[in-house]
Coordinates of C-alpha atoms in Angstrom, one line a residue:
X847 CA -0.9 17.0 18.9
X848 CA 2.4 16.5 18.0
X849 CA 4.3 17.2 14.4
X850 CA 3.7 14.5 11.9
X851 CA 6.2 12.5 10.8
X852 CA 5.8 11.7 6.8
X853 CA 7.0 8.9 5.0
X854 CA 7.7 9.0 1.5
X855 CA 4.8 9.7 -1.1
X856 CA 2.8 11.8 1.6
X857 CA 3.1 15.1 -0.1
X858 CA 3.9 15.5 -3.7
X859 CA 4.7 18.4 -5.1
X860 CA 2.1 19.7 -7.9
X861 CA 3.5 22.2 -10.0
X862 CA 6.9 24.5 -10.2
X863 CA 8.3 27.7 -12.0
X864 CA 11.5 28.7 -12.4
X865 CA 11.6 32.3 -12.7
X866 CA 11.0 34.0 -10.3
X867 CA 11.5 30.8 -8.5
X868 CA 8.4 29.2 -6.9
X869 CA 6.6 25.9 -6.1
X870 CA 3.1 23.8 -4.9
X871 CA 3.0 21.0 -2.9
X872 CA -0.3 19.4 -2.0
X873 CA -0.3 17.3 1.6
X874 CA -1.6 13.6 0.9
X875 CA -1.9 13.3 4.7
X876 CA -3.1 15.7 7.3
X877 CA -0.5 17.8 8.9
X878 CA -0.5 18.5 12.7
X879 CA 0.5 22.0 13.7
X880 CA 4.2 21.9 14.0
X881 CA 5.1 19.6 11.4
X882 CA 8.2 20.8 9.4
X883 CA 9.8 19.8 5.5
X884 CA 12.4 21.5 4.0
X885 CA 12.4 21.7 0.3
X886 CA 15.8 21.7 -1.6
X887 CA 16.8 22.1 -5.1
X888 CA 20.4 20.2 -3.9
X889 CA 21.1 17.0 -6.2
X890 CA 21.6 13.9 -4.8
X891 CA 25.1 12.7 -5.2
X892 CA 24.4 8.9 -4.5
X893 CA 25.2 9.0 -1.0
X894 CA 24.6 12.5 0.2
X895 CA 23.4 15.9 -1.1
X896 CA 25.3 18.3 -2.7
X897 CA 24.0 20.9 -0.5
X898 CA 25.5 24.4 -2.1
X899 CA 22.7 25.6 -2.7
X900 CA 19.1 27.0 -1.0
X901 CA 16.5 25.2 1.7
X902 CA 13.5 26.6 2.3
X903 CA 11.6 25.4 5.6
X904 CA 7.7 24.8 5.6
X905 CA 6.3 25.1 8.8
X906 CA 2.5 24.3 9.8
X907 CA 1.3 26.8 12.0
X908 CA -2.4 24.5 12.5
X909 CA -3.3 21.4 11.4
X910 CA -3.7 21.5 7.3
X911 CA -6.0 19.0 5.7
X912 CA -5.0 16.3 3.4
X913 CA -5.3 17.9 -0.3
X914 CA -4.4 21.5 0.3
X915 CA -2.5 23.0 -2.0
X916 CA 0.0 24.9 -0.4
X917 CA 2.3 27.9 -2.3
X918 CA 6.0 28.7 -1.5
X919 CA 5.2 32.4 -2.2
X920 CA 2.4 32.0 0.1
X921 CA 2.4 33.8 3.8
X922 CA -0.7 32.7 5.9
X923 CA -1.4 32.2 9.1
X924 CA -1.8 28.2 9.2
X925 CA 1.8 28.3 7.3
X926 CA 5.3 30.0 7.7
X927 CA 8.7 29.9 4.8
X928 CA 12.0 30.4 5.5
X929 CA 15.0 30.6 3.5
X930 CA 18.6 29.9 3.7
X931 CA 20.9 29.7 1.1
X932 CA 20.1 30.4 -2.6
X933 CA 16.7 28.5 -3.9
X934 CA 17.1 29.3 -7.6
X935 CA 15.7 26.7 -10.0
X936 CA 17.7 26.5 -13.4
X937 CA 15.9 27.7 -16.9
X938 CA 18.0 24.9 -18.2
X939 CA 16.4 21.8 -15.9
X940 CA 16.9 21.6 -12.1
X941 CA 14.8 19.7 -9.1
X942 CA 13.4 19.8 -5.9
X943 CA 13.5 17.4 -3.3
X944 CA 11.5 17.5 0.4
X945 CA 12.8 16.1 3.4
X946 CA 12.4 16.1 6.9
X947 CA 14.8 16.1 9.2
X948 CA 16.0 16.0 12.8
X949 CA 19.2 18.0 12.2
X950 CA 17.9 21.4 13.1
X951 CA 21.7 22.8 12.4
X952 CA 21.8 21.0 8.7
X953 CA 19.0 19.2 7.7
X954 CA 20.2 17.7 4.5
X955 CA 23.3 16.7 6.3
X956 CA 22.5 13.9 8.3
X957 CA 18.9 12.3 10.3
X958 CA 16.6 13.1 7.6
X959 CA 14.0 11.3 5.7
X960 CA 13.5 11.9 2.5
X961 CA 9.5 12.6 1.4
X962 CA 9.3 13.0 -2.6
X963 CA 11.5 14.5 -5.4
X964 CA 11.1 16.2 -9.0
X965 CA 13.1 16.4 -11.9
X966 CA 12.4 18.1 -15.2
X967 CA 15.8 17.0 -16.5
X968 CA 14.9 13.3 -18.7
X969 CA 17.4 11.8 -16.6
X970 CA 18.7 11.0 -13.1
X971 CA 22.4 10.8 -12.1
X972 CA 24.0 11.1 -9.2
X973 CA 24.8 14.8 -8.9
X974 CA 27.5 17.2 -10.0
X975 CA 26.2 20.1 -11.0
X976 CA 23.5 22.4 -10.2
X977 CA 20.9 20.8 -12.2
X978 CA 21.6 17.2 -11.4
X979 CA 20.8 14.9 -9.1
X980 CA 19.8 10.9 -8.6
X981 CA 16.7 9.4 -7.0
X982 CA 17.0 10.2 -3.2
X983 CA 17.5 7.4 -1.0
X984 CA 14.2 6.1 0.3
X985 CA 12.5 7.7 -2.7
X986 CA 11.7 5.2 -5.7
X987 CA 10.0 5.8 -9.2
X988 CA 8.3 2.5 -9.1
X989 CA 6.3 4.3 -5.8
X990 CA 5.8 7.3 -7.5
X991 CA 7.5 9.2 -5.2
X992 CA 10.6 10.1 -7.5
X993 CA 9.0 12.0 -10.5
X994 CA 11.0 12.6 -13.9
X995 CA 10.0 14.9 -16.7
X996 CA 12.0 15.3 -20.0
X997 CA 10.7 19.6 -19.7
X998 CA 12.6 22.3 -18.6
X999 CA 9.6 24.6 -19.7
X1000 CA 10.1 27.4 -17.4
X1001 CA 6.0 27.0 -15.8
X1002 CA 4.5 23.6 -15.1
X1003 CA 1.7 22.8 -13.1
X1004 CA -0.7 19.6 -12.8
X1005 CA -4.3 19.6 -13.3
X1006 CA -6.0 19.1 -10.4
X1007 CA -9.1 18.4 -12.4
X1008 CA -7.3 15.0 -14.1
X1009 CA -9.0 13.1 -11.2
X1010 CA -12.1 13.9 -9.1
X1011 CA -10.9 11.9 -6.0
X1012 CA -8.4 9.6 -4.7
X1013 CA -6.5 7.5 -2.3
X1014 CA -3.0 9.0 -1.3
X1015 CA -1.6 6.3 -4.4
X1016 CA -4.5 7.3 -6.9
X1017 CA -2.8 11.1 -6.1
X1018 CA 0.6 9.8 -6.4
X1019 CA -0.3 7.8 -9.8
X1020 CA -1.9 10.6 -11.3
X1021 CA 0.9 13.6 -10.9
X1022 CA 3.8 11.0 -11.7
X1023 CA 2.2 10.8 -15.4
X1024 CA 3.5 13.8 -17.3
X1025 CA 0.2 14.3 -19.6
X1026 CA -1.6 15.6 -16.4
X1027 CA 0.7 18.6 -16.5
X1028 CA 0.4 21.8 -18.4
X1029 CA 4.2 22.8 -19.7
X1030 CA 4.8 25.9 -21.1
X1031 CA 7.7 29.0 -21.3
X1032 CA 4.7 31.8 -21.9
X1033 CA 3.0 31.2 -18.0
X1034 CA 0.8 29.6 -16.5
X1035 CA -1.2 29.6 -13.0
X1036 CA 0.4 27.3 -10.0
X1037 CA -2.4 24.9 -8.7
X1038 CA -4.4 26.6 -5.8
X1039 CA -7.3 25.6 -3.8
X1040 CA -7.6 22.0 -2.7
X1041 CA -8.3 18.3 -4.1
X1042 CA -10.6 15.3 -2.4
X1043 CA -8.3 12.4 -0.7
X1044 CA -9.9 9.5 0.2
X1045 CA -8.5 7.8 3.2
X1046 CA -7.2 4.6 2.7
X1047 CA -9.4 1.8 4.4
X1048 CA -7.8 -1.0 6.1
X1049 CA -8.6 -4.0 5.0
X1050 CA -10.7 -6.4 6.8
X1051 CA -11.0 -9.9 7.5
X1052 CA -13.3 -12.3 5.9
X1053 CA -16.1 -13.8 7.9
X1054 CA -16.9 -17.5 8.3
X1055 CA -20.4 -18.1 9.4
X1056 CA -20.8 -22.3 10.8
X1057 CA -24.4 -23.1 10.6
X1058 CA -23.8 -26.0 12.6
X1059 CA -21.9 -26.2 16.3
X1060 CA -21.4 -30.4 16.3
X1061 CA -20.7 -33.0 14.1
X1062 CA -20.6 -37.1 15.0
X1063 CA -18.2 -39.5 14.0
X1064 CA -18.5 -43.1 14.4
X1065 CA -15.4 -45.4 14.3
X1066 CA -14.4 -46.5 10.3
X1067 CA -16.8 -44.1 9.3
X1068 CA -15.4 -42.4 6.0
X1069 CA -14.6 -38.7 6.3
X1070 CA -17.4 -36.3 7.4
X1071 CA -18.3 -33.0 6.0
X1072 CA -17.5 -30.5 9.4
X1073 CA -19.8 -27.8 8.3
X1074 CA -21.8 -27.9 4.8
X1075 CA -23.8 -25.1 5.4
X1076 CA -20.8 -22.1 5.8
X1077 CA -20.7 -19.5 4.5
X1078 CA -18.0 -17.0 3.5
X1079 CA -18.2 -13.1 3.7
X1080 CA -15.8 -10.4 2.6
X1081 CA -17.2 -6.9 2.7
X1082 CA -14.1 -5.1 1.4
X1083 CA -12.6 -7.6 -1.5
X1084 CA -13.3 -10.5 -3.2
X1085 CA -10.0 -11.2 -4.2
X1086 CA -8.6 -14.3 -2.0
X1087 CA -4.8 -14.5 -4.5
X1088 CA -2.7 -15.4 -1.2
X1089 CA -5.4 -15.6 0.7
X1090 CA -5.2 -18.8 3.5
X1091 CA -7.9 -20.7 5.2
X1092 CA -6.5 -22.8 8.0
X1093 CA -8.6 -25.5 9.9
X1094 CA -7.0 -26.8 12.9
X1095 CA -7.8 -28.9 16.1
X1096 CA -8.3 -26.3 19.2
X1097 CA -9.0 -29.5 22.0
X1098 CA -9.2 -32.7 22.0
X1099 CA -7.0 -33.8 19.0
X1100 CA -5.0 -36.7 18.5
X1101 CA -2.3 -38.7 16.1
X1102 CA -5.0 -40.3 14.3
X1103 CA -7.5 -37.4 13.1
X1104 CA -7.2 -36.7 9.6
X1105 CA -8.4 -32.8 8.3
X1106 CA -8.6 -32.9 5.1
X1107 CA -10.7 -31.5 1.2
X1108 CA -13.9 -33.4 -0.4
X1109 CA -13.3 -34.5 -3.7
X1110 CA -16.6 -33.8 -5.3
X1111 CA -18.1 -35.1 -8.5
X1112 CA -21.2 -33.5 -8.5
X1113 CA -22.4 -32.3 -11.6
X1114 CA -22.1 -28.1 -11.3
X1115 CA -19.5 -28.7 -8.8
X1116 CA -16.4 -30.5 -9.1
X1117 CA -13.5 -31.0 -6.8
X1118 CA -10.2 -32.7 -7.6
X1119 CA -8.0 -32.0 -4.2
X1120 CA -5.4 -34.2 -4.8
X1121 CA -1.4 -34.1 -4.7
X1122 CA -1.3 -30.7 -3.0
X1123 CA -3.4 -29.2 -5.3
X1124 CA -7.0 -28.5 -5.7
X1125 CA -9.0 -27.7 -9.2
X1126 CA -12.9 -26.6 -8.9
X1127 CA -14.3 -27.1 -12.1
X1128 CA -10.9 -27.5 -13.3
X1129 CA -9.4 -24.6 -12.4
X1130 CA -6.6 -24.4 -10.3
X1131 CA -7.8 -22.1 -7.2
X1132 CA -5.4 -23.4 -4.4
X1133 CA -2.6 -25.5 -2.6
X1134 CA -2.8 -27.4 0.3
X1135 CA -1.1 -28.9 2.8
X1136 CA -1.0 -30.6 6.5
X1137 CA -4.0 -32.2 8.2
X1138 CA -2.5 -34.9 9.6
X1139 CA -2.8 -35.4 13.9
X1140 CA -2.0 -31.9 15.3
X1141 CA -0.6 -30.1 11.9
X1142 CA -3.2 -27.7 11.2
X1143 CA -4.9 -27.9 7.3
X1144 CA -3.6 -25.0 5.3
X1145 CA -4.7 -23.9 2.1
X1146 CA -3.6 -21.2 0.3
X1147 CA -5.6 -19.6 -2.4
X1148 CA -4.4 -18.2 -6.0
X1149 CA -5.7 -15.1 -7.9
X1150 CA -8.4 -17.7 -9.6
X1151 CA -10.4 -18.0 -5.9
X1152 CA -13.4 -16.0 -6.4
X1153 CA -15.4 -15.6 -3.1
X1154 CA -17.6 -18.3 -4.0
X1155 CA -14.8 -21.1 -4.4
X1156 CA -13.8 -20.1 -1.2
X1157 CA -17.1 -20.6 0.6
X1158 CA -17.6 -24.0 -1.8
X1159 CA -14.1 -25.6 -0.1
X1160 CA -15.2 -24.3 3.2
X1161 CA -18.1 -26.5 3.1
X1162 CA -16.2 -29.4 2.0
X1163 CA -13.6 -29.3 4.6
X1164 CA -13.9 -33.1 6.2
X1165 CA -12.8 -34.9 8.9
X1166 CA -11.8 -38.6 9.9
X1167 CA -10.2 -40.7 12.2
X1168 CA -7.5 -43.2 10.6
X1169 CA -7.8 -45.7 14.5
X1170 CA -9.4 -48.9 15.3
X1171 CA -10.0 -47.9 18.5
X1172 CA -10.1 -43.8 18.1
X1173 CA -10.2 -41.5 21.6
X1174 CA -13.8 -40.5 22.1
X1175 CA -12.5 -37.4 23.5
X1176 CA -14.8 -34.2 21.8
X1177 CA -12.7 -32.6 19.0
X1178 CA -12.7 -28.2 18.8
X1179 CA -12.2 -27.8 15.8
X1180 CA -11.1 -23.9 14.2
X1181 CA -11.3 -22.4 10.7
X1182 CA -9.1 -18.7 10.1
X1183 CA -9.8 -17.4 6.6
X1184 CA -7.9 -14.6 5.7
X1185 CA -8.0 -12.9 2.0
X1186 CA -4.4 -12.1 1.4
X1187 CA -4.8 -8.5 2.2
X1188 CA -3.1 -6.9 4.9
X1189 CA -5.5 -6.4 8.1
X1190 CA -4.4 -3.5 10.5

């Protein structure tokens, strides 16, 4: 298998001390044997590190599950350290920065992607010191992959026990906030051992079930309900903010079919689809638009569609024909529900 490439936010780094000079880092992904990160304590200049002082190369030596916690003082056979330069974390507030990077002559140089930071300093600038440095390139606070403590206590560490479990961003969340962390100049113990990461699940598409396969117009007719008896499913979510349903003609449309919402004043249900916009029970759950000949009906939820609003306009999607003398040609009609999640 071959080395993993990381993107920002897969590792983080869990706990630091800064004399004698060591780290953890904890893997939010799995590593393939061969995978390679260099940790700096460089500062980022704005454009470019500073790069006078140490690197120190992590190399997998077997695959390492997601949530081991991994030492820098550490020699095992699954993982190999080596240093260049001088990696010496200032008393007085310092970071470290992990990268990868395809520059095998000098990584921080050039054709690397930075992976996560840390700084204990209260501030980030771009560098000019030792113990300075700005957020990384790539590397945000708002993802949590840029971490900033106001402590320069000379041990820190994370709890491990703050959270039982988590996705990759419940990991991330959790060791940005500085109250999971132990501080302290007298020692403490580096995290060891190993926390639970849940893989993040993919989300998937909703589900429209049509009870019924054909409908029959007659000519003048008033609009007919397509298919009252659907029914909407959603396993993984039932938020639908951003969310779409679009019901379009597959064969047999022409100029003159109409697609289009039921207005409904019904007693528990009520449906004012008018002027773009369409209130159940007076609440504003989603914007439509189109419907006319071959222009496909689109309507695109807010964060007030529950799943059962959804299914309600589902069932009251209707159609007509606006001719005298309409085509008698059989219409395929198509409805695509998505929840505004993103389906891989």
């Amino acid at each position: 298998m071959a080395p993993t490439v990381l993107n920002p936010g897969d590792i983080a780094i869990v706990g630091y001390i800064t004399n004698p000079d060591s780290f953890s880092f904890v893997p939010l992904v799995d590593l393939s044997a061969g995978t390679e990160i260099y940790f700096t304590d460089s500062g980022w200049m704005g454009n470019e590190f500073r790069d006078t002082e140490g690197t120190i190369k992590f190399t997998a030596n077997s695959d390492i599950v997601a949530g081991t916690v991994i030492n820098s003082t550490q020699q095992l056979n699954d993982f190999t350290w080596e240093n260049s330069g001088s990696f010496n974390l200032s008393v007085s507030g310092d970071q470290i920065a992990a990268v990868q990077s395809n520059n095998l002559n000098s990584p921080l140089s050039s054709d690397f992607t930075a992976i996560y930071q840390i700084d204990n300093t209260g501030s980030f600038e771009d560098s000019n010191s030792a113990s300075t440095s700005n957020v990384i390139t790539g590397l945000s606070q708002g993802d949590n992959t840029a971490v900033l403590f106001d402590n320069t206590a000379k041990y820190a560490a994370f709890d491990s026990d703050t959270i039982p479990n988590g996705t990759r961003e419940d990991w991330l969340a959790a060791i940005k906030n500085a109250q999971n962390w132990t501080f302290s100049d007298d020692g403490t113990t580096l995290p060891s051992g190993s926390v639970e990461v849940i893989p993040e699940i993919a989300n998937a598409a909703p589900v429209i079930s049509l009870t019924s396969d054909i409908s029959t117009y007659t000519e003048n007719e008033s609009a007919i309900l397509l298919n009252a008896g659907a029914t909407v499913t959603d396993f993984d979510s039932i938020d639908f903010d951003n969310g779409k349903l679009t019901v379009r003609f597959t064969e047999g449309g022409s100029a003159d079919d109409r697609l289009s919402i039921r207005s409904v004043e019904n007693g528990s249900i009520q449906i004012n689809a008018s002027d773009n916009s369409i209130l159940l029970n007076s609440s504003f759950i989603a914007t439509y638009m189109g419907g006319e000949g071959d222009i496909p009906l689109e309507i695109t939820f807010t964060s007030k569609a529950s799943l059962e609003a959804v299914e309600t306009i589902t069932k009251n999607i209707t159609y007509e024909n606006v001719s005298d003398n309409p085509s008698t040609t059989n219409r395929k009609v198509e409805f695509v529900l998505t929840d505004g999640g993103t389906v891989e």
